Amino acid sequence: IPNVILPLFGGNIVDRCGAPACLALFAFFTVLGSSFLSVGVAAKSWYIMYIGRFVFGLGGESLCVAQSTILSEWFEGKEVAFAMGVGLAVSRS
């Protein structure tokens, strides 16, 4: 359910603030969430792990929205589909 709702808010933020700034912000949330998760695992704290996953989720799906926006601005025509395919392949691996 969060992956359905959060991209809507992320898209709204991207429209207001611009894709490059939002890409950096969402990437920061993703890295911060991963860091919290790692610290939580090392400390064996479920609470810190949950916070890490929550923060990671705030950035993860919205990061895809910002990435798609930048790709659609940089590429034209048939190149857009291939560029988005490469972007998805890299981000899912």
PDB file of N, CA and C in Angstrom:
ATOM      1  N   ILE A   1       0.823  -1.202   0.000  1.00  0.00           N
ATOM      2  CA  ILE A   1       0.000   0.000   0.000  1.00  0.00           C
ATOM      3  C   ILE A   1       0.864   1.263   0.000  1.00  0.00           C
ATOM      4  N   PRO A   2       1.966   1.318   0.760  1.00  0.00           N
ATOM      5  CA  PRO A   2       2.782   2.539   0.700  1.00  0.00           C
ATOM      6  C   PRO A   2       3.343   2.805  -0.701  1.00  0.00           C
ATOM      7  N   ASN A   3       3.630   1.725  -1.450  1.00  0.00           N
ATOM      8  CA  ASN A   3       4.181   1.902  -2.794  1.00  0.00           C
ATOM      9  C   ASN A   3       3.151   2.439  -3.771  1.00  0.00           C
ATOM     10  N   VAL A   4       1.890   2.452  -3.395  1.00  0.00           N
ATOM     11  CA  VAL A   4       0.839   3.021  -4.228  1.00  0.00           C
ATOM     12  C   VAL A   4       0.605   4.481  -3.864  1.00  0.00           C
ATOM     13  N   ILE A   5       0.692   4.796  -2.591  1.00  0.00           N
ATOM     14  CA  ILE A   5       0.362   6.141  -2.109  1.00  0.00           C
ATOM     15  C   ILE A   5       1.556   7.086  -2.158  1.00  0.00           C
ATOM     16  N   LEU A   6       2.717   6.630  -1.715  1.00  0.00           N
ATOM     17  CA  LEU A   6       3.875   7.527  -1.627  1.00  0.00           C
ATOM     18  C   LEU A   6       4.324   8.113  -2.965  1.00  0.00           C
ATOM     19  N   PRO A   7       4.294   7.370  -4.079  1.00  0.00           N
ATOM     20  CA  PRO A   7       4.668   7.994  -5.349  1.00  0.00           C
ATOM     21  C   PRO A   7       3.763   9.152  -5.751  1.00  0.00           C
ATOM     22  N   LEU A   8       2.510   9.139  -5.318  1.00  0.00           N
ATOM     23  CA  LEU A   8       1.628  10.275  -5.613  1.00  0.00           C
ATOM     24  C   LEU A   8       2.139  11.541  -4.935  1.00  0.00           C
ATOM     25  N   PHE A   9       2.518  11.413  -3.668  1.00  0.00           N
ATOM     26  CA  PHE A   9       3.084  12.563  -2.958  1.00  0.00           C
ATOM     27  C   PHE A   9       4.448  12.937  -3.528  1.00  0.00           C
ATOM     28  N   GLY A  10       5.247  11.917  -3.873  1.00  0.00           N
ATOM     29  CA  GLY A  10       6.555  12.179  -4.469  1.00  0.00           C
ATOM     30  C   GLY A  10       6.448  12.910  -5.794  1.00  0.00           C
ATOM     31  N   GLY A  11       5.473  12.530  -6.612  1.00  0.00           N
ATOM     32  CA  GLY A  11       5.265  13.215  -7.893  1.00  0.00           C
ATOM     33  C   GLY A  11       4.857  14.659  -7.694  1.00  0.00           C
ATOM     34  N   ASN A  12       4.039  14.910  -6.693  1.00  0.00           N
ATOM     35  CA  ASN A  12       3.632  16.278  -6.379  1.00  0.00           C
ATOM     36  C   ASN A  12       4.831  17.115  -5.944  1.00  0.00           C
ATOM     37  N   ILE A  13       5.693  16.544  -5.126  1.00  0.00           N
ATOM     38  CA  ILE A  13       6.890  17.252  -4.674  1.00  0.00           C
ATOM     39  C   ILE A  13       7.830  17.512  -5.845  1.00  0.00           C
ATOM     40  N   VAL A  14       7.971  16.526  -6.749  1.00  0.00           N
ATOM     41  CA  VAL A  14       8.831  16.701  -7.922  1.00  0.00           C
ATOM     42  C   VAL A  14       8.305  17.834  -8.797  1.00  0.00           C
ATOM     43  N   ASP A  15       6.994  17.911  -8.968  1.00  0.00           N
ATOM     44  CA  ASP A  15       6.415  18.994  -9.768  1.00  0.00           C
ATOM     45  C   ASP A  15       6.665  20.362  -9.142  1.00  0.00           C
ATOM     46  N   ARG A  16       6.641  20.430  -7.834  1.00  0.00           N
ATOM     47  CA  ARG A  16       6.827  21.724  -7.155  1.00  0.00           C
ATOM     48  C   ARG A  16       8.283  22.162  -7.054  1.00  0.00           C
ATOM     49  N   CYS A  17       9.171  21.222  -6.758  1.00  0.00           N
ATOM     50  CA  CYS A  17      10.566  21.575  -6.451  1.00  0.00           C
ATOM     51  C   CYS A  17      11.556  21.269  -7.563  1.00  0.00           C
ATOM     52  N   GLY A  18      11.158  20.478  -8.534  1.00  0.00           N
ATOM     53  CA  GLY A  18      12.067  20.115  -9.615  1.00  0.00           C
ATOM     54  C   GLY A  18      12.680  18.750  -9.387  1.00  0.00           C
ATOM     55  N   ALA A  19      12.918  18.043 -10.475  1.00  0.00           N
ATOM     56  CA  ALA A  19      13.403  16.669 -10.395  1.00  0.00           C
ATOM     57  C   ALA A  19      14.818  16.537  -9.838  1.00  0.00           C
ATOM     58  N   PRO A  20      15.787  17.375 -10.253  1.00  0.00           N
ATOM     59  CA  PRO A  20      17.147  17.173  -9.723  1.00  0.00           C
ATOM     60  C   PRO A  20      17.249  17.339  -8.205  1.00  0.00           C
ATOM     61  N   ALA A  21      16.592  18.356  -7.660  1.00  0.00           N
ATOM     62  CA  ALA A  21      16.646  18.569  -6.209  1.00  0.00           C
ATOM     63  C   ALA A  21      15.945  17.424  -5.483  1.00  0.00           C
ATOM     64  N   CYS A  22      14.816  16.977  -6.010  1.00  0.00           N
ATOM     65  CA  CYS A  22      14.080  15.884  -5.374  1.00  0.00           C
ATOM     66  C   CYS A  22      14.835  14.566  -5.488  1.00  0.00           C
ATOM     67  N   LEU A  23      15.531  14.368  -6.596  1.00  0.00           N
ATOM     68  CA  LEU A  23      16.325  13.158  -6.751  1.00  0.00           C
ATOM     69  C   LEU A  23      17.373  13.079  -5.651  1.00  0.00           C
ATOM     70  N   ALA A  24      18.043  14.196  -5.368  1.00  0.00           N
ATOM     71  CA  ALA A  24      19.037  14.222  -4.292  1.00  0.00           C
ATOM     72  C   ALA A  24      18.379  13.993  -2.931  1.00  0.00           C
ATOM     73  N   LEU A  25      17.234  14.612  -2.699  1.00  0.00           N
ATOM     74  CA  LEU A  25      16.532  14.464  -1.421  1.00  0.00           C
ATOM     75  C   LEU A  25      16.073  13.024  -1.211  1.00  0.00           C
ATOM     76  N   PHE A  26      15.464  12.431  -2.217  1.00  0.00           N
ATOM     77  CA  PHE A  26      14.969  11.069  -2.078  1.00  0.00           C
ATOM     78  C   PHE A  26      16.120  10.067  -1.961  1.00  0.00           C
ATOM     79  N   ALA A  27      17.222  10.316  -2.662  1.00  0.00           N
ATOM     80  CA  ALA A  27      18.399   9.451  -2.522  1.00  0.00           C
ATOM     81  C   ALA A  27      18.964   9.557  -1.104  1.00  0.00           C
ATOM     82  N   PHE A  28      18.944  10.766  -0.536  1.00  0.00           N
ATOM     83  CA  PHE A  28      19.398  10.953   0.839  1.00  0.00           C
ATOM     84  C   PHE A  28      18.537  10.140   1.802  1.00  0.00           C
ATOM     85  N   PHE A  29      17.209  10.183   1.628  1.00  0.00           N
ATOM     86  CA  PHE A  29      16.322   9.395   2.487  1.00  0.00           C
ATOM     87  C   PHE A  29      16.613   7.900   2.353  1.00  0.00           C
ATOM     88  N   THR A  30      16.890   7.462   1.144  1.00  0.00           N
ATOM     89  CA  THR A  30      17.173   6.053   0.914  1.00  0.00           C
ATOM     90  C   THR A  30      18.460   5.631   1.615  1.00  0.00           C
ATOM     91  N   VAL A  31      19.499   6.437   1.483  1.00  0.00           N
ATOM     92  CA  VAL A  31      20.774   6.123   2.144  1.00  0.00           C
ATOM     93  C   VAL A  31      20.630   6.204   3.663  1.00  0.00           C
ATOM     94  N   LEU A  32      19.930   7.222   4.146  1.00  0.00           N
ATOM     95  CA  LEU A  32      19.721   7.371   5.584  1.00  0.00           C
ATOM     96  C   LEU A  32      18.940   6.173   6.145  1.00  0.00           C
ATOM     97  N   GLY A  33      17.891   5.760   5.450  1.00  0.00           N
ATOM     98  CA  GLY A  33      17.123   4.605   5.890  1.00  0.00           C
ATOM     99  C   GLY A  33      17.942   3.330   5.906  1.00  0.00           C
ATOM    100  N   SER A  34      18.783   3.149   4.890  1.00  0.00           N
ATOM    101  CA  SER A  34      19.658   1.971   4.854  1.00  0.00           C
ATOM    102  C   SER A  34      20.650   1.993   6.008  1.00  0.00           C
ATOM    103  N   SER A  35      21.128   3.177   6.330  1.00  0.00           N
ATOM    104  CA  SER A  35      22.072   3.315   7.445  1.00  0.00           C
ATOM    105  C   SER A  35      21.398   2.970   8.771  1.00  0.00           C
ATOM    106  N   PHE A  36      20.193   3.476   8.972  1.00  0.00           N
ATOM    107  CA  PHE A  36      19.450   3.142  10.194  1.00  0.00           C
ATOM    108  C   PHE A  36      19.192   1.637  10.276  1.00  0.00           C
ATOM    109  N   LEU A  37      18.849   1.035   9.165  1.00  0.00           N
ATOM    110  CA  LEU A  37      18.605  -0.402   9.147  1.00  0.00           C
ATOM    111  C   LEU A  37      19.866  -1.172   9.525  1.00  0.00           C
ATOM    112  N   SER A  38      21.008  -0.765   8.986  1.00  0.00           N
ATOM    113  CA  SER A  38      22.274  -1.423   9.306  1.00  0.00           C
ATOM    114  C   SER A  38      22.630  -1.276  10.780  1.00  0.00           C
ATOM    115  N   VAL A  39      22.431  -0.076  11.304  1.00  0.00           N
ATOM    116  CA  VAL A  39      22.703   0.152  12.730  1.00  0.00           C
ATOM    117  C   VAL A  39      21.754  -0.685  13.584  1.00  0.00           C
ATOM    118  N   GLY A  40      20.495  -0.761  13.175  1.00  0.00           N
ATOM    119  CA  GLY A  40      19.527  -1.564  13.902  1.00  0.00           C
ATOM    120  C   GLY A  40      19.872  -3.038  13.923  1.00  0.00           C
ATOM    121  N   VAL A  41      20.378  -3.548  12.801  1.00  0.00           N
ATOM    122  CA  VAL A  41      20.789  -4.954  12.746  1.00  0.00           C
ATOM    123  C   VAL A  41      21.986  -5.177  13.659  1.00  0.00           C
ATOM    124  N   ALA A  42      22.958  -4.256  13.603  1.00  0.00           N
ATOM    125  CA  ALA A  42      24.145  -4.400  14.450  1.00  0.00           C
ATOM    126  C   ALA A  42      23.786  -4.312  15.933  1.00  0.00           C
ATOM    127  N   ALA A  43      22.825  -3.457  16.271  1.00  0.00           N
ATOM    128  CA  ALA A  43      22.415  -3.282  17.664  1.00  0.00           C
ATOM    129  C   ALA A  43      21.324  -4.277  18.077  1.00  0.00           C
ATOM    130  N   LYS A  44      20.862  -5.078  17.131  1.00  0.00           N
ATOM    131  CA  LYS A  44      19.770  -6.030  17.367  1.00  0.00           C
ATOM    132  C   LYS A  44      18.541  -5.332  17.950  1.00  0.00           C
ATOM    133  N   SER A  45      18.216  -4.202  17.333  1.00  0.00           N
ATOM    134  CA  SER A  45      17.082  -3.399  17.776  1.00  0.00           C
ATOM    135  C   SER A  45      16.027  -3.358  16.681  1.00  0.00           C
ATOM    136  N   TRP A  46      14.887  -3.974  16.943  1.00  0.00           N
ATOM    137  CA  TRP A  46      13.800  -3.965  15.977  1.00  0.00           C
ATOM    138  C   TRP A  46      13.281  -2.553  15.753  1.00  0.00           C
ATOM    139  N   TYR A  47      13.264  -1.762  16.781  1.00  0.00           N
ATOM    140  CA  TYR A  47      12.754  -0.386  16.688  1.00  0.00           C
ATOM    141  C   TYR A  47      13.571   0.422  15.678  1.00  0.00           C
ATOM    142  N   ILE A  48      14.889   0.354  15.773  1.00  0.00           N
ATOM    143  CA  ILE A  48      15.755   1.096  14.838  1.00  0.00           C
ATOM    144  C   ILE A  48      15.613   0.535  13.424  1.00  0.00           C
ATOM    145  N   MET A  49      15.453  -0.783  13.321  1.00  0.00           N
ATOM    146  CA  MET A  49      15.264  -1.380  11.994  1.00  0.00           C
ATOM    147  C   MET A  49      13.955  -0.909  11.356  1.00  0.00           C
ATOM    148  N   TYR A  50      12.896  -0.832  12.134  1.00  0.00           N
ATOM    149  CA  TYR A  50      11.611  -0.344  11.607  1.00  0.00           C
ATOM    150  C   TYR A  50      11.712   1.109  11.153  1.00  0.00           C
ATOM    151  N   ILE A  51      12.391   1.929  11.942  1.00  0.00           N
ATOM    152  CA  ILE A  51      12.590   3.331  11.550  1.00  0.00           C
ATOM    153  C   ILE A  51      13.376   3.400  10.243  1.00  0.00           C
ATOM    154  N   GLY A  52      14.407   2.568  10.131  1.00  0.00           N
ATOM    155  CA  GLY A  52      15.205   2.536   8.910  1.00  0.00           C
ATOM    156  C   GLY A  52      14.402   2.161   7.685  1.00  0.00           C
ATOM    157  N   ARG A  53      13.554   1.158   7.830  1.00  0.00           N
ATOM    158  CA  ARG A  53      12.718   0.750   6.697  1.00  0.00           C
ATOM    159  C   ARG A  53      11.696   1.818   6.342  1.00  0.00           C
ATOM    160  N   PHE A  54      11.174   2.502   7.358  1.00  0.00           N
ATOM    161  CA  PHE A  54      10.219   3.575   7.112  1.00  0.00           C
ATOM    162  C   PHE A  54      10.872   4.715   6.333  1.00  0.00           C
ATOM    163  N   VAL A  55      12.047   5.149   6.779  1.00  0.00           N
ATOM    164  CA  VAL A  55      12.750   6.247   6.100  1.00  0.00           C
ATOM    165  C   VAL A  55      13.171   5.826   4.698  1.00  0.00           C
ATOM    166  N   PHE A  56      13.634   4.582   4.555  1.00  0.00           N
ATOM    167  CA  PHE A  56      13.985   4.060   3.237  1.00  0.00           C
ATOM    168  C   PHE A  56      12.780   4.089   2.305  1.00  0.00           C
ATOM    169  N   GLY A  57      11.627   3.702   2.815  1.00  0.00           N
ATOM    170  CA  GLY A  57      10.406   3.696   2.008  1.00  0.00           C
ATOM    171  C   GLY A  57       9.973   5.081   1.576  1.00  0.00           C
ATOM    172  N   LEU A  58      10.243   6.080   2.419  1.00  0.00           N
ATOM    173  CA  LEU A  58       9.906   7.455   2.034  1.00  0.00           C
ATOM    174  C   LEU A  58      10.667   7.888   0.787  1.00  0.00           C
ATOM    175  N   GLY A  59      11.892   7.434   0.656  1.00  0.00           N
ATOM    176  CA  GLY A  59      12.704   7.844  -0.482  1.00  0.00           C
ATOM    177  C   GLY A  59      12.665   6.908  -1.669  1.00  0.00           C
ATOM    178  N   GLY A  60      12.466   5.617  -1.426  1.00  0.00           N
ATOM    179  CA  GLY A  60      12.629   4.614  -2.473  1.00  0.00           C
ATOM    180  C   GLY A  60      11.711   4.758  -3.666  1.00  0.00           C
ATOM    181  N   GLU A  61      10.427   4.754  -3.441  1.00  0.00           N
ATOM    182  CA  GLU A  61       9.484   4.811  -4.559  1.00  0.00           C
ATOM    183  C   GLU A  61       9.443   6.204  -5.187  1.00  0.00           C
ATOM    184  N   SER A  62       9.590   7.221  -4.375  1.00  0.00           N
ATOM    185  CA  SER A  62       9.597   8.583  -4.921  1.00  0.00           C
ATOM    186  C   SER A  62      10.857   8.832  -5.743  1.00  0.00           C
ATOM    187  N   LEU A  63      11.917   8.117  -5.415  1.00  0.00           N
ATOM    188  CA  LEU A  63      13.152   8.206  -6.201  1.00  0.00           C
ATOM    189  C   LEU A  63      12.903   7.745  -7.629  1.00  0.00           C
ATOM    190  N   CYS A  64      12.104   6.710  -7.799  1.00  0.00           N
ATOM    191  CA  CYS A  64      11.756   6.233  -9.143  1.00  0.00           C
ATOM    192  C   CYS A  64      10.954   7.272  -9.921  1.00  0.00           C
ATOM    193  N   VAL A  65      10.094   8.016  -9.226  1.00  0.00           N
ATOM    194  CA  VAL A  65       9.311   9.072  -9.882  1.00  0.00           C
ATOM    195  C   VAL A  65      10.244  10.164 -10.397  1.00  0.00           C
ATOM    196  N   ALA A  66      11.181  10.610  -9.554  1.00  0.00           N
ATOM    197  CA  ALA A  66      12.128  11.658  -9.959  1.00  0.00           C
ATOM    198  C   ALA A  66      13.028  11.171 -11.095  1.00  0.00           C
ATOM    199  N   GLN A  67      13.450   9.905 -11.020  1.00  0.00           N
ATOM    200  CA  GLN A  67      14.292   9.340 -12.076  1.00  0.00           C
ATOM    201  C   GLN A  67      13.544   9.307 -13.407  1.00  0.00           C
ATOM    202  N   SER A  68      12.303   8.890 -13.386  1.00  0.00           N
ATOM    203  CA  SER A  68      11.514   8.837 -14.622  1.00  0.00           C
ATOM    204  C   SER A  68      11.291  10.222 -15.207  1.00  0.00           C
ATOM    205  N   THR A  69      11.113  11.216 -14.334  1.00  0.00           N
ATOM    206  CA  THR A  69      10.943  12.596 -14.799  1.00  0.00           C
ATOM    207  C   THR A  69      12.194  13.086 -15.514  1.00  0.00           C
ATOM    208  N   ILE A  70      13.345  12.829 -14.928  1.00  0.00           N
ATOM    209  CA  ILE A  70      14.602  13.262 -15.552  1.00  0.00           C
ATOM    210  C   ILE A  70      14.822  12.529 -16.870  1.00  0.00           C
ATOM    211  N   LEU A  71      14.551  11.227 -16.900  1.00  0.00           N
ATOM    212  CA  LEU A  71      14.730  10.469 -18.144  1.00  0.00           C
ATOM    213  C   LEU A  71      13.819  10.978 -19.252  1.00  0.00           C
ATOM    214  N   SER A  72      12.587  11.328 -18.911  1.00  0.00           N
ATOM    215  CA  SER A  72      11.665  11.810 -19.939  1.00  0.00           C
ATOM    216  C   SER A  72      12.050  13.195 -20.449  1.00  0.00           C
ATOM    217  N   GLU A  73      12.771  13.968 -19.627  1.00  0.00           N
ATOM    218  CA  GLU A  73      13.251  15.279 -20.081  1.00  0.00           C
ATOM    219  C   GLU A  73      14.487  15.149 -20.955  1.00  0.00           C
ATOM    220  N   TRP A  74      15.332  14.162 -20.696  1.00  0.00           N
ATOM    221  CA  TRP A  74      16.592  14.028 -21.416  1.00  0.00           C
ATOM    222  C   TRP A  74      16.456  13.303 -22.747  1.00  0.00           C
ATOM    223  N   PHE A  75      15.533  12.352 -22.834  1.00  0.00           N
ATOM    224  CA  PHE A  75      15.419  11.530 -24.031  1.00  0.00           C
ATOM    225  C   PHE A  75      14.134  11.850 -24.778  1.00  0.00           C
ATOM    226  N   GLU A  76      14.138  11.560 -26.086  1.00  0.00           N
ATOM    227  CA  GLU A  76      12.982  11.856 -26.930  1.00  0.00           C
ATOM    228  C   GLU A  76      12.568  10.617 -27.713  1.00  0.00           C
ATOM    229  N   GLY A  77      11.292  10.556 -28.054  1.00  0.00           N
ATOM    230  CA  GLY A  77      10.775   9.512 -28.936  1.00  0.00           C
ATOM    231  C   GLY A  77      10.984   8.107 -28.414  1.00  0.00           C
ATOM    232  N   LYS A  78      11.525   7.259 -29.280  1.00  0.00           N
ATOM    233  CA  LYS A  78      11.729   5.861 -28.939  1.00  0.00           C
ATOM    234  C   LYS A  78      12.836   5.664 -27.909  1.00  0.00           C
ATOM    235  N   GLU A  79      13.674   6.663 -27.727  1.00  0.00           N
ATOM    236  CA  GLU A  79      14.757   6.557 -26.747  1.00  0.00           C
ATOM    237  C   GLU A  79      14.226   6.520 -25.322  1.00  0.00           C
ATOM    238  N   VAL A  80      13.064   7.131 -25.085  1.00  0.00           N
ATOM    239  CA  VAL A  80      12.512   7.201 -23.724  1.00  0.00           C
ATOM    240  C   VAL A  80      12.221   5.807 -23.186  1.00  0.00           C
ATOM    241  N   ALA A  81      11.593   4.972 -23.970  1.00  0.00           N
ATOM    242  CA  ALA A  81      11.242   3.628 -23.513  1.00  0.00           C
ATOM    243  C   ALA A  81      12.490   2.815 -23.185  1.00  0.00           C
ATOM    244  N   PHE A  82      13.493   2.897 -24.044  1.00  0.00           N
ATOM    245  CA  PHE A  82      14.723   2.151 -23.781  1.00  0.00           C
ATOM    246  C   PHE A  82      15.430   2.696 -22.540  1.00  0.00           C
ATOM    247  N   ALA A  83      15.496   4.012 -22.403  1.00  0.00           N
ATOM    248  CA  ALA A  83      16.149   4.615 -21.239  1.00  0.00           C
ATOM    249  C   ALA A  83      15.433   4.234 -19.946  1.00  0.00           C
ATOM    250  N   MET A  84      14.106   4.237 -19.954  1.00  0.00           N
ATOM    251  CA  MET A  84      13.357   3.834 -18.752  1.00  0.00           C
ATOM    252  C   MET A  84      13.535   2.343 -18.475  1.00  0.00           C
ATOM    253  N   GLY A  85      13.616   1.540 -19.517  1.00  0.00           N
ATOM    254  CA  GLY A  85      13.879   0.112 -19.330  1.00  0.00           C
ATOM    255  C   GLY A  85      15.232  -0.138 -18.696  1.00  0.00           C
ATOM    256  N   VAL A  86      16.245   0.586 -19.152  1.00  0.00           N
ATOM    257  CA  VAL A  86      17.575   0.457 -18.559  1.00  0.00           C
ATOM    258  C   VAL A  86      17.553   0.940 -17.107  1.00  0.00           C
ATOM    259  N   GLY A  87      16.864   2.060 -16.868  1.00  0.00           N
ATOM    260  CA  GLY A  87      16.765   2.580 -15.510  1.00  0.00           C
ATOM    261  C   GLY A  87      16.104   1.591 -14.554  1.00  0.00           C
ATOM    262  N   LEU A  88      15.020   0.963 -15.007  1.00  0.00           N
ATOM    263  CA  LEU A  88      14.343  -0.035 -14.163  1.00  0.00           C
ATOM    264  C   LEU A  88      15.204  -1.274 -13.952  1.00  0.00           C
ATOM    265  N   ALA A  89      15.893  -1.712 -15.002  1.00  0.00           N
ATOM    266  CA  ALA A  89      16.735  -2.888 -14.880  1.00  0.00           C
ATOM    267  C   ALA A  89      17.867  -2.660 -13.866  1.00  0.00           C
ATOM    268  N   VAL A  90      18.447  -1.468 -13.910  1.00  0.00           N
ATOM    269  CA  VAL A  90      19.540  -1.152 -12.992  1.00  0.00           C
ATOM    270  C   VAL A  90      19.027  -0.991 -11.570  1.00  0.00           C
ATOM    271  N   SER A  91      17.896  -0.330 -11.413  1.00  0.00           N
ATOM    272  CA  SER A  91      17.388  -0.072 -10.063  1.00  0.00           C
ATOM    273  C   SER A  91      16.830  -1.335  -9.403  1.00  0.00           C
ATOM    274  N   ARG A  92      16.386  -2.306 -10.158  1.00  0.00           N
ATOM    275  CA  ARG A  92      15.812  -3.527  -9.580  1.00  0.00           C
ATOM    276  C   ARG A  92      16.873  -4.612  -9.327  1.00  0.00           C
ATOM    277  N   SER A  93      18.075  -4.407  -9.839  1.00  0.00           N
ATOM    278  CA  SER A  93      19.097  -5.445  -9.656  1.00  0.00           C
ATOM    279  C   SER A  93      19.886  -5.274  -8.405  1.00  0.00           C
TER     280      SER A  93
END
